[in-house]
Coordinates of N, CA and C in Angstrom, one line a residue:
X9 N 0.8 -1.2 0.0 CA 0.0 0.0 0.0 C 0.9 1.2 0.0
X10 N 0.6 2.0 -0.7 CA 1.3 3.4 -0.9 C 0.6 4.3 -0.2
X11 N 1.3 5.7 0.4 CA 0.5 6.5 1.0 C 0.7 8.2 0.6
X12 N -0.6 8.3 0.5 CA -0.7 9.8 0.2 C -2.0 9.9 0.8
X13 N -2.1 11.3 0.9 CA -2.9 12.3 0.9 C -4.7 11.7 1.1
X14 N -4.9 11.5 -0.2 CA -6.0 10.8 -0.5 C -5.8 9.1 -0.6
X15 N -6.8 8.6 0.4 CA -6.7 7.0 0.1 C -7.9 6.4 -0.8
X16 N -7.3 5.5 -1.4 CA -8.0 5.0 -2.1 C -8.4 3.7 -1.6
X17 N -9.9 3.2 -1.4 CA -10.3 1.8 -0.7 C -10.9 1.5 -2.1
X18 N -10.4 0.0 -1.9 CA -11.5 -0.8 -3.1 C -12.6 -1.7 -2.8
X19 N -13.9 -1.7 -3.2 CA -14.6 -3.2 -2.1 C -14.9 -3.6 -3.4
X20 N -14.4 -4.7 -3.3 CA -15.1 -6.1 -4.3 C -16.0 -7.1 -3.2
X21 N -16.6 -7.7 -4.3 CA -17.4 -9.0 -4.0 C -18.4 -9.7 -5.1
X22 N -18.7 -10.8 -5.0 CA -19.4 -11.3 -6.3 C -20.7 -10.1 -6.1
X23 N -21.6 -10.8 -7.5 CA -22.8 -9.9 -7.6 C -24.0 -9.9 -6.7
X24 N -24.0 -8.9 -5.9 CA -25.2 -9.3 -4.8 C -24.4 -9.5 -3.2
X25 N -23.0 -9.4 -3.2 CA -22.3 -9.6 -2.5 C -22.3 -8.3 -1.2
X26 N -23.0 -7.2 -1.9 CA -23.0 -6.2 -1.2 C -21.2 -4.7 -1.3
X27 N -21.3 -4.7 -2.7 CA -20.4 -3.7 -2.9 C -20.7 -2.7 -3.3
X28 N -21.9 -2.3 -3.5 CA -22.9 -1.1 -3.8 C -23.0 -0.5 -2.4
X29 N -24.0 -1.2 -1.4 CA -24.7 -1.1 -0.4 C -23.2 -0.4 0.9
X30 N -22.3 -1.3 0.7 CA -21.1 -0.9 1.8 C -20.5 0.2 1.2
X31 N -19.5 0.7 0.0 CA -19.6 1.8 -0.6 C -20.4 2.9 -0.2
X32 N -21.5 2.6 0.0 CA -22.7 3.5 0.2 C -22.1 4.3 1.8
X33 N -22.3 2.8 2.4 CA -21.8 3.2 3.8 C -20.6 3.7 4.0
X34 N -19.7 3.6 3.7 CA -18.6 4.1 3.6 C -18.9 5.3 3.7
X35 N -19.0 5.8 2.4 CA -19.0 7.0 2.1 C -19.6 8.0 3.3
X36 N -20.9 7.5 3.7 CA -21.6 7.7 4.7 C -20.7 8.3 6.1
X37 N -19.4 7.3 6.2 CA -19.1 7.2 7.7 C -17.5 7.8 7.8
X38 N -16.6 7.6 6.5 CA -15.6 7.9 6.1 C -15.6 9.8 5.9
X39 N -15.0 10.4 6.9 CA -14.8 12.1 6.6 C -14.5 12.4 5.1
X40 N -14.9 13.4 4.5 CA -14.4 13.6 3.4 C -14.1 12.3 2.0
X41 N -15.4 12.4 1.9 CA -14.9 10.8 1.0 C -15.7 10.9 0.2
X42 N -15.3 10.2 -1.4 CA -16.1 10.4 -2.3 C -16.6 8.6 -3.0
X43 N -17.5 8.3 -3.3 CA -17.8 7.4 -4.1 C -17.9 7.0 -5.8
X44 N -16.6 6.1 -6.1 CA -16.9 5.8 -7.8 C -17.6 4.2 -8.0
X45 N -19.0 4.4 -8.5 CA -19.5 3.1 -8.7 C -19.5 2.6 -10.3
X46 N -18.9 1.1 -10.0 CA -18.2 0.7 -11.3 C -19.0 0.1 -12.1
X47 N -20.6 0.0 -11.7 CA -22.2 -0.3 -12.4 C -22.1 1.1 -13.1
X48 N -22.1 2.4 -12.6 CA -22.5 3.1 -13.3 C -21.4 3.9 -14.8
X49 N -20.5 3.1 -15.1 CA -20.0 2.7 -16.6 C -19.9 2.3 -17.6
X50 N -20.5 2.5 -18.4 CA -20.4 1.6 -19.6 C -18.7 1.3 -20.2
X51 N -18.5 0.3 -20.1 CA -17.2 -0.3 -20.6 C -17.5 -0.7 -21.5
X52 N -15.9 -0.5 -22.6 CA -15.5 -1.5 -23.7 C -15.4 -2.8 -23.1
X53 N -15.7 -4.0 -23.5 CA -15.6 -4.7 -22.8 C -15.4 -6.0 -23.8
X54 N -15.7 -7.3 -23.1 CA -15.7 -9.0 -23.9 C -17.1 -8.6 -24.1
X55 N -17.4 -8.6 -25.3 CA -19.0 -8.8 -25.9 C -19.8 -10.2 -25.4
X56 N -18.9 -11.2 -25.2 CA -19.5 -12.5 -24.5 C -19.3 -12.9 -23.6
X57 N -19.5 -12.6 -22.6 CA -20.0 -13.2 -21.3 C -19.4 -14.1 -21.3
X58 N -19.9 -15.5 -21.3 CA -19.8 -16.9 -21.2 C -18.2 -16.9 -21.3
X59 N -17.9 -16.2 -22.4 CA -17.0 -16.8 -23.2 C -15.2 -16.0 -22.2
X60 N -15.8 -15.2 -22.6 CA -14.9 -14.5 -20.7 C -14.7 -15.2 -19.8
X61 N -16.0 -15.7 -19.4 CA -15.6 -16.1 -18.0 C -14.9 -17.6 -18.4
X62 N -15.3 -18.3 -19.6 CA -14.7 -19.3 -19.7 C -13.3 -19.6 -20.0
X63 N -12.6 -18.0 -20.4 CA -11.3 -18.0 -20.6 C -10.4 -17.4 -19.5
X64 N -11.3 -17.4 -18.3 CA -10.3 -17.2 -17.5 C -10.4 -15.9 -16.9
X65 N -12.0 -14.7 -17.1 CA -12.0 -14.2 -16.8 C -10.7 -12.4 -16.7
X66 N -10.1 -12.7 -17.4 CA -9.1 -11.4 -17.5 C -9.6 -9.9 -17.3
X67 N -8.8 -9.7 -15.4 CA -9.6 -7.8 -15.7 C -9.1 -7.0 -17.2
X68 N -8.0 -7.0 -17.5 CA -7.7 -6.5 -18.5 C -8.3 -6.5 -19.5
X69 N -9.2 -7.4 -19.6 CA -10.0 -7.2 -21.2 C -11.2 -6.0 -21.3
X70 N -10.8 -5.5 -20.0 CA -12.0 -4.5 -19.8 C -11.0 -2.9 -20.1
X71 N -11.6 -1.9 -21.1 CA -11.2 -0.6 -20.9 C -11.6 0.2 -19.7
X72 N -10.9 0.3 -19.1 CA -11.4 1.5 -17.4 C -11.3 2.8 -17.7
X73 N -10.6 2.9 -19.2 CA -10.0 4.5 -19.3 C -11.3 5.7 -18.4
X74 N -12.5 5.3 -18.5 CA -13.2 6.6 -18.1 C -13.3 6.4 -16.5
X75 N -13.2 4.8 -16.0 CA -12.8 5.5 -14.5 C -11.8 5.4 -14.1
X76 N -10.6 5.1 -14.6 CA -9.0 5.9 -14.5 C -9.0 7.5 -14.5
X77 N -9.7 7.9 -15.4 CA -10.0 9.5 -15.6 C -10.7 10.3 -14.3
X78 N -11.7 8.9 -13.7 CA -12.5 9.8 -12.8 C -11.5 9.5 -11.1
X79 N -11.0 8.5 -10.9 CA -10.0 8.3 -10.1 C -8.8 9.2 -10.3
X80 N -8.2 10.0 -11.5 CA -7.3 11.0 -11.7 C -7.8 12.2 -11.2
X81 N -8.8 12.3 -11.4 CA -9.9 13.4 -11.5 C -10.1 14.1 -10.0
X82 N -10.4 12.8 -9.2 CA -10.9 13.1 -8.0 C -9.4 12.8 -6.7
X83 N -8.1 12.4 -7.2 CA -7.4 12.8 -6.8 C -6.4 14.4 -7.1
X84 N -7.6 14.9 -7.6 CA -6.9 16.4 -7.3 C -7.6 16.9 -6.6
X85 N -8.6 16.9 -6.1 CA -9.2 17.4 -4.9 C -8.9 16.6 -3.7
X86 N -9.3 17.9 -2.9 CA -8.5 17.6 -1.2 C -9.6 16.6 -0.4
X87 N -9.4 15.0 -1.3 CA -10.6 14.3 -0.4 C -9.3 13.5 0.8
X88 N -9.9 13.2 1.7 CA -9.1 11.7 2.3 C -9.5 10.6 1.7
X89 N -10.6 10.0 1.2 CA -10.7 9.2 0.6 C -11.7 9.0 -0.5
X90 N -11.0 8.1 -1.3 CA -11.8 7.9 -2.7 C -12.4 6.2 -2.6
X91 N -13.8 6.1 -2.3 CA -14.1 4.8 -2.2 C -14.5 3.8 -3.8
X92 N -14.1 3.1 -4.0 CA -14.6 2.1 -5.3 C -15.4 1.3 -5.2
X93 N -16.3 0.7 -5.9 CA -17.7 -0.3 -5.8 C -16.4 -0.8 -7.1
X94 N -15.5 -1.9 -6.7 CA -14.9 -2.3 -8.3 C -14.7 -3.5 -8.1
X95 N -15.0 -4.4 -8.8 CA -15.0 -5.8 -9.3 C -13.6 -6.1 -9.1
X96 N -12.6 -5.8 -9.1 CA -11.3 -6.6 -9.4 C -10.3 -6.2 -8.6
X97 N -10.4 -6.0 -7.7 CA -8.9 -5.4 -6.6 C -8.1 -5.0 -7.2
X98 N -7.1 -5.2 -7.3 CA -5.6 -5.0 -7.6 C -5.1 -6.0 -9.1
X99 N -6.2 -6.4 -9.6 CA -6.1 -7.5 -10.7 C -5.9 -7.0 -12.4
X100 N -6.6 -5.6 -12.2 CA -6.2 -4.9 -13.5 C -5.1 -4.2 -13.6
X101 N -4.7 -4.2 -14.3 CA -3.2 -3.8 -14.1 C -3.2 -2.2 -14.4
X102 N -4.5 -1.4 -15.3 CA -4.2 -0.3 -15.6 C -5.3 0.4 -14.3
X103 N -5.6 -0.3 -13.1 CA -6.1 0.5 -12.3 C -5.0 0.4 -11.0
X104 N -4.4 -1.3 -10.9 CA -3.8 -1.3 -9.8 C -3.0 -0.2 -8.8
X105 N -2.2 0.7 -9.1 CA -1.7 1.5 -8.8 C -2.0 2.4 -8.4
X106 N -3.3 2.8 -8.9 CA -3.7 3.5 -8.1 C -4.9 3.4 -6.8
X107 N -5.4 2.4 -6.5 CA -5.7 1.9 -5.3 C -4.9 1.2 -4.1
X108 N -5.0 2.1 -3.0 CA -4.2 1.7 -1.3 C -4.8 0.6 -0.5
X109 N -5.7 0.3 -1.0 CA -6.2 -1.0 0.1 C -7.5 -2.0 -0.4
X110 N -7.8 -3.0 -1.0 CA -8.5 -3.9 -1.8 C -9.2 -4.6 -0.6
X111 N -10.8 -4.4 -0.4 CA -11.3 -4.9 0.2 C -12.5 -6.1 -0.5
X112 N -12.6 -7.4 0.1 CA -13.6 -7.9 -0.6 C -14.3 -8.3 0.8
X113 N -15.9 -8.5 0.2 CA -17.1 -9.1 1.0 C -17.2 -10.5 0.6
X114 N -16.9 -11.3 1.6 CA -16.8 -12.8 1.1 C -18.4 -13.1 1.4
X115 N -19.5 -13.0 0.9 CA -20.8 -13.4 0.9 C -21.3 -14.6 0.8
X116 N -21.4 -15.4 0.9 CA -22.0 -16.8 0.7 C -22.7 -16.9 -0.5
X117 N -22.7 -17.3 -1.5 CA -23.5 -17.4 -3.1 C -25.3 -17.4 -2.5
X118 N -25.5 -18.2 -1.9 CA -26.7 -18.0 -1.7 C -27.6 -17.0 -1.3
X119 N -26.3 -16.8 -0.2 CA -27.1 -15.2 0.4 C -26.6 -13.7 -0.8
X120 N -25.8 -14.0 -1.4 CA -25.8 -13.0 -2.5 C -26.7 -13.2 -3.8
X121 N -27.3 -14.3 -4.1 CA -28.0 -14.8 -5.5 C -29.5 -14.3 -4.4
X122 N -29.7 -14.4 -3.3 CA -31.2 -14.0 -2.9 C -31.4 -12.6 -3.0
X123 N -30.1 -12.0 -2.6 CA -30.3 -10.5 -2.5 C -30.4 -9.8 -4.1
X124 N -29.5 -10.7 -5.1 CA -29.7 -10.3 -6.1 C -31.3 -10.0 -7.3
X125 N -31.4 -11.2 -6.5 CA -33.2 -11.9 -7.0 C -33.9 -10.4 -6.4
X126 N -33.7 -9.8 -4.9 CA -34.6 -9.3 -4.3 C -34.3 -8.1 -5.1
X127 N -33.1 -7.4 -5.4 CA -33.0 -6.5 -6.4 C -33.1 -6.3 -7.4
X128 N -33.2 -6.9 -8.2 CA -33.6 -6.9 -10.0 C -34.6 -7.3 -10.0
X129 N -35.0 -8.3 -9.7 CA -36.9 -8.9 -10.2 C -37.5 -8.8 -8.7
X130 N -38.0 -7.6 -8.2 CA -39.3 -7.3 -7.7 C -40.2 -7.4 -8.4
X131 N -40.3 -6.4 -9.8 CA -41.4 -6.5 -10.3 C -41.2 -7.0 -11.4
X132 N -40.6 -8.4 -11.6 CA -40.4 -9.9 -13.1 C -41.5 -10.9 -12.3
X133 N -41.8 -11.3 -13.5 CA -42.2 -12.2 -13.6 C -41.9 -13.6 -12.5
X134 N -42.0 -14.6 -12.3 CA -41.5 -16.1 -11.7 C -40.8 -16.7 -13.1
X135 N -41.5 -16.7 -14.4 CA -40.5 -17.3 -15.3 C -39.3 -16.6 -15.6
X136 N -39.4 -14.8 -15.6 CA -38.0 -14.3 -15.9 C -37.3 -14.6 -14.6
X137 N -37.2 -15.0 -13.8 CA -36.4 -15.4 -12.5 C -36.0 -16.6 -12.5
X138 N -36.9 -17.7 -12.6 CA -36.3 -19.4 -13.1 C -35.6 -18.9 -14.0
X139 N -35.7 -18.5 -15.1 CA -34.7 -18.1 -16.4 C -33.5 -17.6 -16.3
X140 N -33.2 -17.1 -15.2 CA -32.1 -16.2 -14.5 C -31.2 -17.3 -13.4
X141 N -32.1 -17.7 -13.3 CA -31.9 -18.8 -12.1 C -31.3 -19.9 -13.0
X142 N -31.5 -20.3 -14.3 CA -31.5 -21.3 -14.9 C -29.5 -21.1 -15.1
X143 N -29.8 -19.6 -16.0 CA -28.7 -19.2 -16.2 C -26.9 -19.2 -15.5
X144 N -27.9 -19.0 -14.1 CA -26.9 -18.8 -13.0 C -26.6 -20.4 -12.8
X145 N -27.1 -21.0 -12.7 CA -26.7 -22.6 -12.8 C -25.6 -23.1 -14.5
X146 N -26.1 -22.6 -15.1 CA -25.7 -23.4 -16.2 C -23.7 -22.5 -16.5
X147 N -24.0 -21.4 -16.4 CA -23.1 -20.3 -16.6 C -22.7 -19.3 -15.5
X148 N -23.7 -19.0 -14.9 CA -23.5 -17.3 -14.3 C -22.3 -18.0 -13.2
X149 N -22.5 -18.8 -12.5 CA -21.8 -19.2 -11.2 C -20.3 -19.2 -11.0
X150 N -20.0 -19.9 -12.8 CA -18.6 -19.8 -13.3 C -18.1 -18.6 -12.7
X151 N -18.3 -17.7 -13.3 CA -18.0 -16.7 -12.4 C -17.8 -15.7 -11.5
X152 N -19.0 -16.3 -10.4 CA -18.4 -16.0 -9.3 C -17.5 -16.6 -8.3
X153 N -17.5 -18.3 -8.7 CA -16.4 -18.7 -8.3 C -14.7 -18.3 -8.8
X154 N -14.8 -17.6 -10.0 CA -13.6 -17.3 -10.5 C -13.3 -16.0 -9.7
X155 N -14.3 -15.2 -9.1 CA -13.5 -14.1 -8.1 C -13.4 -14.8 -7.2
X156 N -14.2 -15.5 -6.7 CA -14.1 -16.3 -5.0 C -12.2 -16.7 -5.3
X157 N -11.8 -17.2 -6.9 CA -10.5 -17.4 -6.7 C -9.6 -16.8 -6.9
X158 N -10.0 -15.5 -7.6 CA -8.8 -14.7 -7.8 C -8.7 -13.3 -7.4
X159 N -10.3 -13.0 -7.2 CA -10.1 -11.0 -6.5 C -10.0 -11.3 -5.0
X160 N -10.8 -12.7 -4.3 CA -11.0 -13.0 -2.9 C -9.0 -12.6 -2.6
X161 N -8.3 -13.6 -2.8 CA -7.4 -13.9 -2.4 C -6.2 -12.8 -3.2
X162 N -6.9 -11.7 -3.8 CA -5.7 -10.4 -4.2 C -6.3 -8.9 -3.5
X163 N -6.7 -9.2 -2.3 CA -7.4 -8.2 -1.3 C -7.0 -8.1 0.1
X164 N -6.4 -6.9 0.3 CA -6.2 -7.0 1.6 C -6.6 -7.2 2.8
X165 N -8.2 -7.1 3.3 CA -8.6 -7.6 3.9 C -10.1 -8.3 3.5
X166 N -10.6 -9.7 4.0 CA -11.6 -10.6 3.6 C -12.9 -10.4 4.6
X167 N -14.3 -9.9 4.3 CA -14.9 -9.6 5.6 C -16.1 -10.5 5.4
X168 N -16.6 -11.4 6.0 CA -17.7 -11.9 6.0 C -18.7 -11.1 5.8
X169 N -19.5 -11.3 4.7 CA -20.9 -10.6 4.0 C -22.0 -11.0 4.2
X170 N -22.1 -11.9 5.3 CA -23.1 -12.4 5.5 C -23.6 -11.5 7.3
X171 N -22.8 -10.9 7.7 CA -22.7 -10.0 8.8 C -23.5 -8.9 8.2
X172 N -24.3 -8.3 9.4 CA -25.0 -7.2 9.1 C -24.0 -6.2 8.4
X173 N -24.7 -5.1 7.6 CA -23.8 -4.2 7.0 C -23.0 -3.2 7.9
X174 N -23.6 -2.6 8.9 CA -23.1 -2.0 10.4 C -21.7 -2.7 10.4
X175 N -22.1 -4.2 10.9 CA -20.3 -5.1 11.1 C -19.8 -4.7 9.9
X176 N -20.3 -5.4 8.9 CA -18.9 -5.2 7.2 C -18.0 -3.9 7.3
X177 N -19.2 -2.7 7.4 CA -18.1 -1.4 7.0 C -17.4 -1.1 8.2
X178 N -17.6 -1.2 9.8 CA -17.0 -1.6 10.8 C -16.1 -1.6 10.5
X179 N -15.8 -3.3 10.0 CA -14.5 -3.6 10.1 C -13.6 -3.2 9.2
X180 N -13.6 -2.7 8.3 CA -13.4 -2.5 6.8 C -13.2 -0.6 7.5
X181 N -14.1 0.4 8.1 CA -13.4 1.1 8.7 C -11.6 1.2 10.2
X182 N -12.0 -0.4 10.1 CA -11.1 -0.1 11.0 C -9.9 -0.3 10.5
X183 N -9.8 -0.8 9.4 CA -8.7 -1.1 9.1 C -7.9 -0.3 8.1
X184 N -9.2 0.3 7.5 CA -8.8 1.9 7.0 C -8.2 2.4 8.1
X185 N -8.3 2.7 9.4 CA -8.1 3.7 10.4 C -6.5 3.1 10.7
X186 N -6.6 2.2 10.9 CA -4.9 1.4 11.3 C -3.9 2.1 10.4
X187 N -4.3 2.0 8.6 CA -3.2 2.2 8.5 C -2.9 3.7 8.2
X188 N -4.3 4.8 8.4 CA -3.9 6.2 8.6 C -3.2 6.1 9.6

């Protein structure tokens, strides 16, 4: 971890894992802190899904240039910290450097696939949900086990996500605080 001025935290976790929601908090509890959420990007990206995660998932195949720009951007102002909602810790190579501390929410699939369900299809159908559900069985899961094995274990600290949100950023504040 490098130190300056402005810190940069990163929270990963699969989808549904709660990296929106803690970000949120963060932001909330963290003095002077700003939030970049990595949903609200459209990236260049792998046009196929499947086919990504089947090759192994590479952050790199993703363009970040516009939130490299907004992470440049917002280290010119006098924040103490810059929070990330980002999928990949320290794994892309054209973001790594600039993030001080990689956190991930180790969520339990189940309890992140319910929360997901409870977020996207309130108001879907039961077939567009089996359908999703089908998906996540046949394909989607691939990759969440592929962070469970490669953003889990490139993060500096691992917090159980199945703990109320109050605990998660808790701890995840405190460990921000150690190493100011």
């Amino acid at each position: 971890m490098k130190r300056k001025s402005t810190m940069v935290v990163a929270i990963g976790a699969v989808s549904g894992g709660g990296k929106t929601t803690i970000a949120s908090c963060l932001e909330d509890r963290l003095p002077n802190s700003k939030t970049i959420y990595f949903d609200d990007y459209d990236f260049n990206g792998p046009e196929d899904m499947i086919k990504w995660i089947d090759n192994g998932c590479n952050p790199d195949d993703w363009d970040l240039s516009p939130l490299i720009r907004d992470i440049n951007q917002l280290l010119t102002e006098s924040l103490n910290y810059i929070i990330l909602d980002f999928p990949f810790a320290y794994l892309h190579n054209k973001t790594s450097s600039l993030i001080d501390l990689a956190m991930f929410i180790d969520t339990p699939l189940d309890i992140a696939m319910a929360r997901r369900i409870n977020r996207d299809f309130k108001s879907e159908s039961a077939k567009n949900i089996i359908l999703d559900l089908d998906n996540y069985l046949t394909v989607g899961r691939r990759g969440y086990l592929n962070m469970l094995e490669t953003t889990k274990p490139n993060s500096d600290l691992i917090v159980d996500g199945s703990l109320p949100k109050s605990a998660v950023a808790g701890m995840i504040i405190q460990k921000v605080m150690n190493i100011r």
